[in-house]
Coordinates of C-alpha atoms (C1' of nucleotides) in Angstrom, one line a residue:
Chain A
M7 CA 0.2 0.0 0.2
T8 CA 2.8 1.9 0.4
N9 CA 3.2 4.7 -2.3
A10 CA 4.2 8.0 -3.1
S11 CA 1.6 9.8 -4.6
G12 CA 2.5 13.6 -3.8
G13 CA -1.3 14.2 -4.0
W14 CA -3.3 15.9 -1.2
R15 CA -4.7 14.1 1.7
A16 CA -6.8 14.9 4.2
I17 CA -6.5 13.7 7.8
G18 CA -8.8 13.9 10.4
R19 CA -11.7 11.9 12.4
D20 CA -14.9 10.0 11.4
D21 CA -18.1 10.2 13.7
A22 CA -16.6 7.6 15.6
G23 CA -13.5 9.4 16.2
R24 CA -11.6 6.9 14.3
I25 CA -8.4 8.2 12.2
V26 CA -9.5 8.4 9.3
T27 CA -7.6 9.5 5.8
V28 CA -9.2 10.2 2.2
A29 CA -6.9 11.8 -1.3
V30 CA -8.6 15.1 -2.3
D31 CA -7.5 17.1 -5.0
A32 CA -6.6 20.4 -5.2
T33 CA -9.7 22.1 -5.0
G34 CA -10.7 19.7 -2.0
R35 CA -12.7 17.4 -3.4
R36 CA -12.6 13.7 -2.2
L37 CA -10.8 11.7 -4.9
S38 CA -12.3 8.1 -3.3
E39 CA -13.9 6.8 0.2
P40 CA -12.1 7.5 3.6
S41 CA -9.7 5.1 5.0
S42 CA -9.3 4.8 8.6
F43 CA -6.5 3.6 10.5
D44 CA -5.2 2.2 13.5
D45 CA -2.7 5.7 14.4
V46 CA -1.4 8.3 12.6
T47 CA 1.8 6.7 12.0
A48 CA -0.5 3.5 10.2
A49 CA -1.9 6.5 7.8
V50 CA 1.3 8.6 7.7
A51 CA 3.1 5.0 6.7
A52 CA 0.5 4.2 3.9
D53 CA 1.1 7.0 1.9
V54 CA 4.9 8.5 2.4
G55 CA 5.0 11.3 0.0
A56 CA 1.4 12.9 0.7
R57 CA 1.2 16.3 1.3
W58 CA -1.0 15.9 4.3
V59 CA -4.1 18.5 5.3
W60 CA -4.3 18.2 9.0
N61 CA -5.6 20.9 11.2
D62 CA -2.6 21.5 13.4
A63 CA 0.9 19.6 13.3
R64 CA 1.2 19.9 16.9
S65 CA -1.9 17.5 17.0
W66 CA -1.1 15.0 14.5
L67 CA 3.0 15.2 13.8
P68 CA 3.9 13.6 17.4
V69 CA 2.9 10.6 17.1
A70 CA 4.2 10.2 13.7
L71 CA 7.5 11.4 15.1
E72 CA 7.8 9.0 18.0
A73 CA 7.8 6.3 15.6
G74 CA 10.2 7.3 13.7
V75 CA 8.3 8.1 10.5
E76 CA 8.7 11.0 8.6
V77 CA 6.2 13.1 7.2
A78 CA 7.5 15.1 3.8
R79 CA 5.0 17.6 3.7
C80 CA 1.8 19.1 5.0
R81 CA -0.7 21.8 4.9
D82 CA -1.6 23.5 8.4
L83 CA -5.0 24.9 8.3
R84 CA -4.4 26.3 11.4
L85 CA -1.6 28.6 10.8
C86 CA -2.5 29.2 7.3
H87 CA -6.1 30.1 7.9
A88 CA -4.8 32.8 10.0
I89 CA -2.6 33.8 6.9
L90 CA -5.4 33.7 4.6
R91 CA -7.7 35.3 6.4
D92 CA -6.0 38.7 6.9
S93 CA -4.0 38.8 3.6
A94 CA -4.7 41.9 1.7
H95 CA -4.0 39.8 -1.1
V96 CA -7.0 37.4 -0.8
D97 CA -10.0 39.6 -2.2
D98 CA -13.1 37.0 -1.0
A99 CA -12.3 36.1 2.6
D100 CA -15.8 36.0 3.5
D101 CA -16.1 32.1 3.8
L102 CA -12.9 31.9 5.3
R103 CA -13.7 34.4 8.2
A104 CA -17.1 32.9 8.4
A105 CA -15.3 30.0 9.6
T106 CA -14.2 31.3 13.3
A107 CA -14.0 27.8 14.8
W108 CA -10.3 28.0 13.0
D109 CA -9.7 31.5 14.9
V110 CA -8.3 29.6 17.9
A111 CA -6.1 33.0 18.7
S112 CA -9.7 34.3 19.7
E113 CA -10.6 34.9 23.6
P114 CA -12.0 32.1 25.4
T115 CA -15.4 33.2 25.4
S116 CA -17.5 31.2 28.0
T117 CA -16.6 31.0 31.7
S118 CA -16.4 27.4 31.4
E119 CA -12.3 27.1 30.9
T120 CA -11.3 25.0 32.7
L121 CA -7.0 25.1 33.1
F122 CA -6.8 22.1 30.9
D123 CA -8.5 23.7 28.3
L124 CA -6.4 26.9 28.7
A125 CA -3.3 25.1 28.5
H126 CA -4.1 22.9 25.2
G127 CA -6.2 26.1 23.9
P128 CA -9.6 26.1 22.3
A129 CA -10.1 22.7 20.4
L130 CA -9.6 23.1 16.8
P131 CA -12.3 21.0 14.2
D132 CA -11.1 17.6 13.7
H133 CA -13.5 15.8 11.7
I134 CA -12.5 14.9 8.5
D135 CA -15.5 16.8 6.3
D136 CA -14.3 19.7 8.4
I137 CA -10.4 19.3 7.2
C138 CA -11.7 19.0 3.6
A139 CA -14.6 22.0 4.0
E140 CA -11.4 24.1 5.1
F141 CA -9.0 22.8 2.8
S142 CA -11.5 23.6 0.4
R143 CA -12.1 27.4 1.4
Q144 CA -8.1 27.8 1.5
Q145 CA -7.5 27.0 -2.1
H146 CA -10.3 28.9 -3.5
A147 CA -9.0 31.9 -1.5
V148 CA -5.5 31.2 -2.8
D149 CA -6.6 30.8 -6.5
A150 CA -8.8 33.9 -6.5
S151 CA -6.2 35.9 -4.8
R152 CA -3.9 38.4 -6.8
H153 CA -0.5 36.7 -6.0
P154 CA -1.6 32.6 -5.9
E155 CA 2.0 31.8 -6.7
A156 CA 3.4 33.8 -4.0
L157 CA 0.5 32.7 -1.3
R158 CA 0.8 29.0 -2.0
L159 CA 4.8 29.3 -1.5
L160 CA 4.1 31.0 1.9
L161 CA 1.5 28.5 2.9
A162 CA 3.9 25.5 2.2
A163 CA 6.5 27.6 3.9
E164 CA 4.6 28.2 7.0
S165 CA 3.1 24.7 7.0
A166 CA 6.7 23.7 6.8
G167 CA 7.5 25.5 9.8
A168 CA 5.0 24.4 11.8
M169 CA 6.1 20.2 11.4
I170 CA 10.1 21.7 12.1
A171 CA 8.9 23.8 15.4
V172 CA 7.6 20.2 16.4
E173 CA 10.5 18.1 14.8
M174 CA 13.2 20.7 16.9
H175 CA 11.1 20.4 19.8
A176 CA 11.4 16.8 20.1
A177 CA 15.2 16.6 18.6
G178 CA 16.1 19.5 21.2
V179 CA 19.4 21.5 21.3
P180 CA 22.4 19.1 22.7
W181 CA 23.3 20.9 26.0
D182 CA 26.4 20.7 27.8
A183 CA 25.4 20.8 31.5
A184 CA 29.0 21.0 32.7
V185 CA 30.1 23.4 30.4
H186 CA 27.1 25.3 31.4
D187 CA 27.9 24.9 35.1
G188 CA 30.9 25.7 34.4
L189 CA 30.2 29.2 32.9
L190 CA 27.8 29.9 35.7
T191 CA 30.6 28.9 38.8
E192 CA 33.0 31.1 36.4
A193 CA 30.8 33.9 36.4
L194 CA 28.9 33.9 39.5
G195 CA 31.1 31.9 42.0
A196 CA 30.2 29.0 43.6
R197 CA 27.0 28.2 44.5
S198 CA 25.7 28.5 48.1
K199 CA 25.2 25.5 50.7
T200 CA 23.1 27.5 52.9
G201 CA 20.2 29.0 50.2
G202 CA 22.1 32.3 49.7
L203 CA 23.2 34.1 46.1
P204 CA 26.3 32.8 44.6
H205 CA 29.5 33.6 46.4
R206 CA 30.9 36.2 43.8
I207 CA 27.5 38.1 43.6
E208 CA 27.3 38.1 47.6
A209 CA 31.1 40.0 47.3
V210 CA 29.8 41.9 44.4
A211 CA 26.5 43.2 46.7
A212 CA 28.5 43.7 49.8
Q213 CA 30.7 46.5 47.3
V214 CA 27.3 48.2 46.5
R215 CA 26.2 48.2 50.2
A216 CA 29.3 49.9 51.0
A217 CA 29.3 52.5 48.4
L218 CA 25.8 52.9 49.1
D219 CA 27.3 53.3 52.5
D220 CA 23.9 51.6 53.5
P221 CA 24.7 47.7 54.8
S222 CA 21.2 46.5 54.7
A223 CA 20.2 48.5 51.0
S224 CA 17.6 46.5 49.5
L225 CA 19.1 46.1 45.4
D226 CA 16.3 43.9 43.7
S227 CA 13.3 46.6 44.4
Q228 CA 14.0 49.3 41.6
P229 CA 12.4 52.2 44.0
K230 CA 14.2 51.5 47.0
L231 CA 17.6 51.2 44.6
L232 CA 16.8 54.6 43.0
R233 CA 16.2 56.0 46.7
A234 CA 19.3 54.6 47.9
L235 CA 21.2 55.9 44.6
H236 CA 19.9 59.0 45.3
S237 CA 21.2 59.7 48.9
V238 CA 24.4 58.8 47.6
G239 CA 24.0 61.8 45.0
V240 CA 23.4 59.4 41.7
M241 CA 20.8 61.6 40.9
V242 CA 19.7 59.0 38.1
S243 CA 15.6 58.6 36.7
S244 CA 15.7 55.2 36.5
T245 CA 18.3 52.3 37.5
S246 CA 18.9 51.0 34.0
K247 CA 22.1 50.1 33.2
W248 CA 22.3 52.9 30.5
E249 CA 21.5 55.6 32.6
L250 CA 23.9 54.4 35.5
A251 CA 26.9 53.8 33.1
E252 CA 26.9 57.8 32.3
H253 CA 27.5 58.5 36.4
D254 CA 31.3 58.4 37.7
H255 CA 30.5 57.2 41.0
P256 CA 32.1 54.1 43.1
V257 CA 28.9 52.7 43.2
V258 CA 28.2 52.2 39.4
A259 CA 31.0 49.4 38.6
P260 CA 29.7 47.0 41.3
L261 CA 25.9 48.0 40.7
L262 CA 26.4 46.8 36.9
E263 CA 28.3 43.9 37.6
Y264 CA 25.9 43.2 40.3
K265 CA 22.7 43.8 37.5
R266 CA 24.4 41.2 35.2
M267 CA 25.1 38.5 37.5
T268 CA 22.0 38.8 38.9
R269 CA 20.1 38.3 35.6
L270 CA 22.3 35.8 34.4
L271 CA 21.4 33.4 37.4
S272 CA 17.5 34.3 37.5
A273 CA 17.2 34.0 33.5
N274 CA 19.7 31.2 33.2
G275 CA 21.0 30.0 36.5
W276 CA 21.1 26.3 37.8
S277 CA 17.4 26.3 38.2
W278 CA 17.1 26.6 34.4
L279 CA 19.5 24.2 33.7
Q280 CA 17.6 21.6 35.8
E281 CA 13.9 22.7 34.7
W282 CA 14.9 23.3 30.7
A283 CA 17.8 21.0 29.9
P284 CA 17.8 18.0 32.4
D285 CA 18.4 15.0 30.0
G286 CA 21.4 16.8 27.9
R287 CA 18.6 18.5 25.3
F288 CA 17.1 22.2 25.5
R289 CA 13.5 21.6 24.2
P290 CA 12.5 25.0 23.8
V291 CA 8.2 25.6 22.6
Y292 CA 8.3 27.5 19.7
V293 CA 5.5 29.0 18.2
P294 CA 5.1 29.4 14.5
G295 CA 3.2 32.6 13.5
G296 CA 3.4 33.6 16.9
V297 CA 4.6 37.2 15.8
V298 CA 2.2 38.9 13.9
T299 CA 5.2 39.6 10.9
G300 CA 5.3 36.0 10.7
R301 CA 8.3 35.5 12.9
W302 CA 8.3 32.3 15.2
A303 CA 7.8 32.7 19.0
S304 CA 8.4 30.8 21.8
S305 CA 7.2 30.2 25.1
G306 CA 9.1 28.4 27.9
G307 CA 12.9 28.6 28.6
G308 CA 13.2 32.0 26.5
A309 CA 14.2 29.9 23.7
L310 CA 14.9 33.0 21.9
Q311 CA 16.7 34.8 24.3
L312 CA 19.5 32.4 24.8
P313 CA 22.4 34.7 26.2
R314 CA 25.6 34.4 23.9
Q315 CA 27.5 34.2 26.8
L316 CA 25.8 30.5 27.1
R317 CA 26.3 29.5 23.8
P318 CA 29.6 27.3 24.4
A319 CA 26.9 25.2 26.1
V320 CA 25.3 24.5 23.1
R321 CA 27.7 21.1 22.2
A322 CA 27.3 18.5 19.9
D323 CA 27.2 15.0 21.2
P324 CA 30.2 12.9 21.0
G325 CA 30.9 11.7 17.4
W326 CA 28.7 14.4 16.4
V327 CA 29.3 18.2 14.8
L328 CA 27.3 21.3 15.1
V329 CA 26.6 23.4 11.4
V330 CA 25.7 26.7 12.8
A331 CA 24.9 29.5 10.2
D332 CA 23.3 33.1 10.1
V333 CA 23.0 35.4 7.8
A334 CA 24.9 38.8 7.6
Q335 CA 22.3 41.7 7.4
L336 CA 19.4 39.7 6.6
E337 CA 16.8 42.5 6.6
P338 CA 18.5 45.2 4.7
R339 CA 19.0 42.6 1.9
V340 CA 15.4 41.7 2.3
L341 CA 14.3 45.3 1.8
A342 CA 16.6 45.5 -1.3
A343 CA 15.4 42.6 -3.1
M344 CA 11.5 43.8 -2.4
A345 CA 12.4 47.3 -3.4
R346 CA 14.6 46.1 -6.8
D347 CA 17.1 48.8 -5.4
R348 CA 20.0 47.9 -7.4
G349 CA 22.5 50.5 -5.6
L350 CA 21.5 48.8 -2.1
A351 CA 21.8 45.6 -3.6
D352 CA 25.3 46.2 -5.0
A353 CA 26.4 47.7 -1.8
A354 CA 25.1 44.3 -0.5
R355 CA 27.5 42.1 -2.6
G356 CA 29.5 40.4 -0.7
T357 CA 29.7 39.6 3.3
D358 CA 29.2 43.3 4.4
L359 CA 26.6 45.5 3.5
Y360 CA 27.6 48.0 5.8
A361 CA 31.1 48.3 4.5
G362 CA 29.3 48.3 1.0
I363 CA 27.6 51.4 1.6
V364 CA 30.9 52.9 3.2
A365 CA 32.4 52.0 0.1
S366 CA 29.8 54.1 -1.8
G367 CA 30.7 57.0 0.1
V368 CA 27.2 57.3 1.1
V369 CA 28.5 57.6 4.5
P370 CA 31.7 58.1 6.4
T371 CA 32.1 55.1 8.6
R372 CA 30.4 51.5 9.1
Q373 CA 29.0 52.2 12.2
D374 CA 27.2 54.9 10.7
A375 CA 26.2 53.0 8.2
K376 CA 24.8 50.1 10.6
I377 CA 22.8 53.3 12.3
A378 CA 21.8 54.4 9.7
V379 CA 20.1 51.4 7.9
L380 CA 18.5 50.4 11.6
G381 CA 17.0 53.8 11.7
A382 CA 15.8 53.3 8.2
M383 CA 13.8 50.2 9.0
Y384 CA 12.9 51.0 12.3
G385 CA 11.8 54.8 11.8
A386 CA 14.1 57.0 13.5
T387 CA 13.6 60.5 13.5
T388 CA 16.0 62.0 16.2
G389 CA 19.6 61.7 17.4
D390 CA 22.3 60.1 15.3
S391 CA 20.0 57.8 13.5
G392 CA 17.8 60.2 12.3
R393 CA 20.4 62.5 11.2
L394 CA 22.0 59.9 8.8
V395 CA 18.9 58.6 7.2
P396 CA 18.2 61.6 4.6
A397 CA 22.0 60.6 3.1
L398 CA 20.7 57.0 2.9
R399 CA 17.0 58.3 1.4
R400 CA 19.3 60.3 -1.2
A401 CA 21.7 57.3 -2.1
Y402 CA 18.8 54.5 -2.5
P403 CA 15.3 55.9 -3.3
R404 CA 13.8 52.9 -3.9
A405 CA 14.4 50.9 -0.5
M406 CA 13.7 54.1 1.1
G407 CA 10.6 54.7 -0.6
L408 CA 9.7 51.6 -0.1
V409 CA 9.5 51.6 3.7
D410 CA 8.7 55.6 3.6
D411 CA 5.6 54.2 1.8
A412 CA 4.8 51.5 4.6
A413 CA 5.0 53.7 7.1
R414 CA 2.6 56.6 5.6
A415 CA 0.2 54.1 4.7
G416 CA 0.1 52.5 8.5
E417 CA -0.1 56.3 9.4
L418 CA -3.2 56.4 7.7
G419 CA -4.6 53.2 8.8
E420 CA -4.2 51.0 6.0
V421 CA -3.0 47.2 6.0
V422 CA 0.9 46.2 4.5
S423 CA 1.6 43.3 3.1
T424 CA 5.1 41.4 3.1
W425 CA 6.5 40.3 0.1
L426 CA 4.5 36.9 0.2
G427 CA 1.1 38.4 1.4
R428 CA 1.1 37.9 4.7
S429 CA -0.7 41.3 6.1
S430 CA -0.1 43.7 9.0
P431 CA -3.3 43.6 11.3
P432 CA -6.0 46.3 10.3
P433 CA -5.6 49.3 13.1
S434 CA -7.9 48.8 16.5
A435 CA -11.0 50.4 16.9
G436 CA -9.7 52.6 19.8
W437 CA -7.1 53.9 17.3
R438 CA -9.9 54.5 14.3
R439 CA -11.5 56.3 16.8
L440 CA -8.8 58.5 18.4
Q441 CA -8.2 59.6 14.4
A442 CA -11.6 60.2 13.6
D443 CA -11.9 62.4 17.1
A444 CA -8.5 64.1 16.5
A445 CA -9.8 65.1 13.2
E446 CA -12.8 67.0 14.1
P447 CA -12.5 70.8 13.9
D448 CA -13.4 71.4 17.7
A449 CA -10.6 68.6 18.6
G450 CA -8.3 69.8 21.4
E451 CA -4.6 70.2 20.8
G452 CA -3.6 67.7 23.3
D453 CA -6.4 64.9 21.5
R454 CA -4.2 65.9 18.3
A455 CA -1.2 65.6 19.7
T456 CA -2.2 62.0 21.1
A457 CA -3.7 61.1 17.9
R458 CA -0.9 62.2 16.0
R459 CA 1.7 60.2 18.0
S460 CA -0.3 57.4 17.7
A461 CA -0.2 57.1 14.0
R462 CA 3.5 57.7 13.9
D463 CA 3.7 54.5 16.0
R464 CA 1.6 52.5 14.0
G465 CA 3.8 53.7 10.6
R466 CA 6.7 52.6 12.3
F467 CA 5.1 49.1 13.0
T468 CA 4.1 49.3 9.5
R469 CA 7.3 50.2 8.2
N470 CA 9.1 47.3 10.2
F471 CA 6.4 44.9 9.1
I472 CA 6.6 44.5 5.4
V473 CA 10.7 44.2 6.2
Q474 CA 10.8 42.0 9.3
G475 CA 8.0 40.3 7.7
T476 CA 9.3 39.2 4.5
A477 CA 12.9 38.5 6.5
A478 CA 10.7 35.7 8.2
E479 CA 9.7 34.7 4.9
W480 CA 13.0 34.4 3.5
A481 CA 13.8 32.6 6.8
L482 CA 11.2 30.1 6.9
A483 CA 11.4 29.1 2.9
W484 CA 15.5 28.1 4.0
L485 CA 14.6 26.3 6.6
A486 CA 11.9 24.4 4.3
D487 CA 14.3 23.8 2.0
L488 CA 17.2 22.6 4.5
R489 CA 14.2 20.4 6.3
V490 CA 13.8 18.2 2.8
R491 CA 17.4 18.3 1.8
L492 CA 18.7 16.9 5.3
A493 CA 15.7 14.5 5.1
A494 CA 17.5 12.8 2.2
L495 CA 20.5 12.4 3.7
P496 CA 21.1 8.7 4.6
A497 CA 21.3 7.7 8.4
V498 CA 24.5 6.8 9.5
D499 CA 25.8 3.6 10.9
A500 CA 24.3 4.1 14.5
G501 CA 26.5 2.0 16.3
A502 CA 29.4 4.5 15.3
V503 CA 27.9 7.4 17.0
A504 CA 26.5 7.9 20.1
A505 CA 23.2 9.2 18.8
R506 CA 21.1 10.4 21.4
S507 CA 18.6 12.2 19.4
G508 CA 16.9 9.1 18.2
P509 CA 14.5 7.8 18.0
V510 CA 13.5 10.9 16.1
F511 CA 15.8 11.1 13.3
G512 CA 17.7 8.2 14.0
A513 CA 21.3 9.0 12.9
R514 CA 21.1 11.8 10.7
A515 CA 21.5 15.4 10.3
H516 CA 18.6 17.2 11.9
L517 CA 17.9 21.0 12.4
A518 CA 18.1 21.6 16.1
F519 CA 17.5 25.3 16.3
F520 CA 16.4 28.6 14.7
L521 CA 16.3 32.1 15.7
H522 CA 15.1 34.4 13.5
D523 CA 18.4 34.7 11.0
E524 CA 20.2 31.6 12.4
I525 CA 20.3 27.9 12.4
I526 CA 22.1 25.1 13.9
V527 CA 22.0 21.6 12.7
H528 CA 23.3 18.5 14.6
A529 CA 25.2 16.8 12.4
P530 CA 27.3 12.9 12.6
A531 CA 30.5 14.1 12.3
S532 CA 31.1 11.9 9.0
Q533 CA 28.0 13.8 7.1
A534 CA 29.1 17.2 8.4
D535 CA 30.0 18.5 5.0
Q536 CA 27.0 17.4 3.4
A537 CA 25.2 19.1 6.0
A538 CA 26.8 22.4 5.5
E539 CA 26.3 22.3 1.7
A540 CA 22.6 21.7 2.7
V541 CA 22.3 24.6 4.6
R542 CA 24.3 27.0 1.8
A543 CA 21.9 25.1 -1.0
A544 CA 19.1 25.9 0.8
A545 CA 19.8 29.6 1.5
A546 CA 20.6 29.4 -2.4
A547 CA 17.4 27.8 -2.8
A548 CA 15.4 30.4 -0.5
T549 CA 17.1 33.2 -2.3
D550 CA 15.8 32.1 -6.1
L551 CA 12.0 30.8 -4.6
L552 CA 11.5 34.6 -2.9
F553 CA 13.8 36.9 -5.1
G554 CA 14.7 35.2 -8.3
G555 CA 15.6 37.2 -11.1
F556 CA 17.2 40.2 -8.8
P557 CA 20.6 40.1 -8.4
I558 CA 21.2 40.3 -4.8
D559 CA 23.1 37.9 -2.4
F560 CA 22.2 36.8 1.1
P561 CA 25.9 35.1 2.3
L562 CA 26.0 33.0 5.0
D563 CA 28.4 32.8 8.0
L564 CA 28.8 29.1 8.5
R565 CA 31.0 27.1 10.9
I566 CA 31.0 23.5 11.3
T567 CA 32.1 23.1 14.9
I568 CA 31.7 21.1 18.3
D569 CA 30.0 23.9 20.1
A570 CA 28.5 27.2 19.3
G571 CA 30.5 29.6 21.2
K572 CA 32.1 32.4 19.3
A573 CA 34.6 31.2 17.0
Chain B
dA15 C1' -3.2 33.6 47.1
dG16 C1' -4.1 34.7 42.2
dT17 C1' -3.7 38.8 39.1
dG18 C1' -1.8 42.4 36.3
dC19 C1' 1.1 46.0 35.8
dC20 C1' 5.8 47.9 35.7
dT21 C1' 10.7 48.2 35.5
dG22 C1' 14.4 45.9 33.4
dC23 C1' 17.4 43.0 30.2
dG24 C1' 18.3 39.3 26.9
dC25 C1' 17.8 37.9 22.0
dG26 C1' 16.9 39.1 16.6
Chain C
dA26 C1' 18.4 56.0 28.7
dA27 C1' 16.7 55.5 25.0
dA28 C1' 16.8 57.7 20.4
dG29 C1' 13.7 53.6 16.6
dC30 C1' 10.7 47.6 15.3
dG31 C1' 9.2 42.9 17.1
dC32 C1' 9.5 39.8 21.2
dG33 C1' 9.8 36.5 26.6
dC34 C1' 10.5 36.2 31.2
dA35 C1' 11.3 37.5 36.4
dG36 C1' 11.1 40.3 40.0
dG37 C1' 8.7 44.0 42.4
dC38 C1' 4.7 45.3 44.0
dA39 C1' -0.1 47.3 44.2
dC40 C1' -4.7 45.6 44.1
dT41 C1' -7.9 42.4 44.6

DNA sequence: AGTGCCTGCGCG
DNA sequence: AAAGCGCGCAGGCACT
């Protein structure tokens, strides 16, 4: 029965709750009678090449993964529903919007939500009829849209991301507890046996209290610390490190050190290690589509905030290596390609876009170029950044025109879209009311100012949305393509390596970590070069898929290494 | 005791 | 102390 159809196959449950699958055509019409299966694994094994149409990869994939069965492709109806529902490229979204059962992000409406319900979110439809119907709605929306090819690419990438998030959670980031413990002990001192703070933190705290001339000063309460600082003449308005650093007082250095140390302890200390990487694997919960722009969010463990300081604890298993790769200046490169700005693309040729801008004589130094580019994408208007943006506007009118237009649209309350068609959320009712009220002839100056500020805020958001969101699309395409390439690598002799990533992937290179523009692949040493080549080829494929025909470089900084610390 | 907000800081 | 986007999390604190 095993074959490789390559066609769509819906999976869900029948009236009796049994797992059933049915082949469907590209419009969602059934091509046969549903077949029933004992479990997901059996269903997947029966049609290994199918494009699975399911409500949610989080529900269906783990079971197959547990059994070592891989899924080639899927349509994640939950994530794709959200994209199509909001996309400005979809002209007729009425049917999709009416299918509110697929809006899982909607607020709980009843008071009967138990803790269990909240933890798992509202249940999605999973009846096979509902799966087919939603797939059909989505296919119709895409076909009738203005850019069906782009949307198809986006839905495929988003769906692949849904699987990758589950797979990376299952595989985990290889984490060396001994290295982590060593870093902590070196930075913070030995752990207290009596429940107090680690040795070095205590010592630094004593220095701070001495400088504050208060042996019992509370250092962890912002209001109390602020008062203590004032009492010794450090007249700061907050206790943030930027402001403190500007004062020349004996308390500053030890206080900043105390803050660094307690931050490390509370965010990624020994209790984090115990909770999040107890078995040599850090398993973050990734949340694909968790950010409005399409970036992933995360939940638990602070997956997307791993301090660079701790990267050396990301360490390959014995006999394995890490392929660590990131894209330098992903967002401005994406902007150059979206805007078809040849000048900026020329500056982006090679590995350092900022150096390219300097070489073109636009600004004098690399630091200026960096500040100007970030300011352009974030909407800076003041300070160094705001001062440098006009030079960029003269040199790269197309690129700057694109983000300036997006900002203007946002200020007017319009929706903007990424390259592949993910659209920004419309302004809230409150925002509209604020603007409308301020436009009335009798509006007060205060209301006008508030409305103006809020319009500018939204303009900066939409300005950044198109760039951040398209960068997320490039990264998703990279991941999705890489996933396929890695899946094609053969499993190496499991006896030759200490494979701890099995049974999920056996002894084969697999994605282990992803952070916006950076990936880590965990690979058997014998497969290191193949894995690295796959990473490079996938980046080239992503560039071609999104921006084929336009000459833009996305150079990778790639290294094959044992640990993910600084090279 | 549970909640929600604020401050501050880590990541891109 | 951010100017200038997007996040998650910890700890303190006020309120219920």
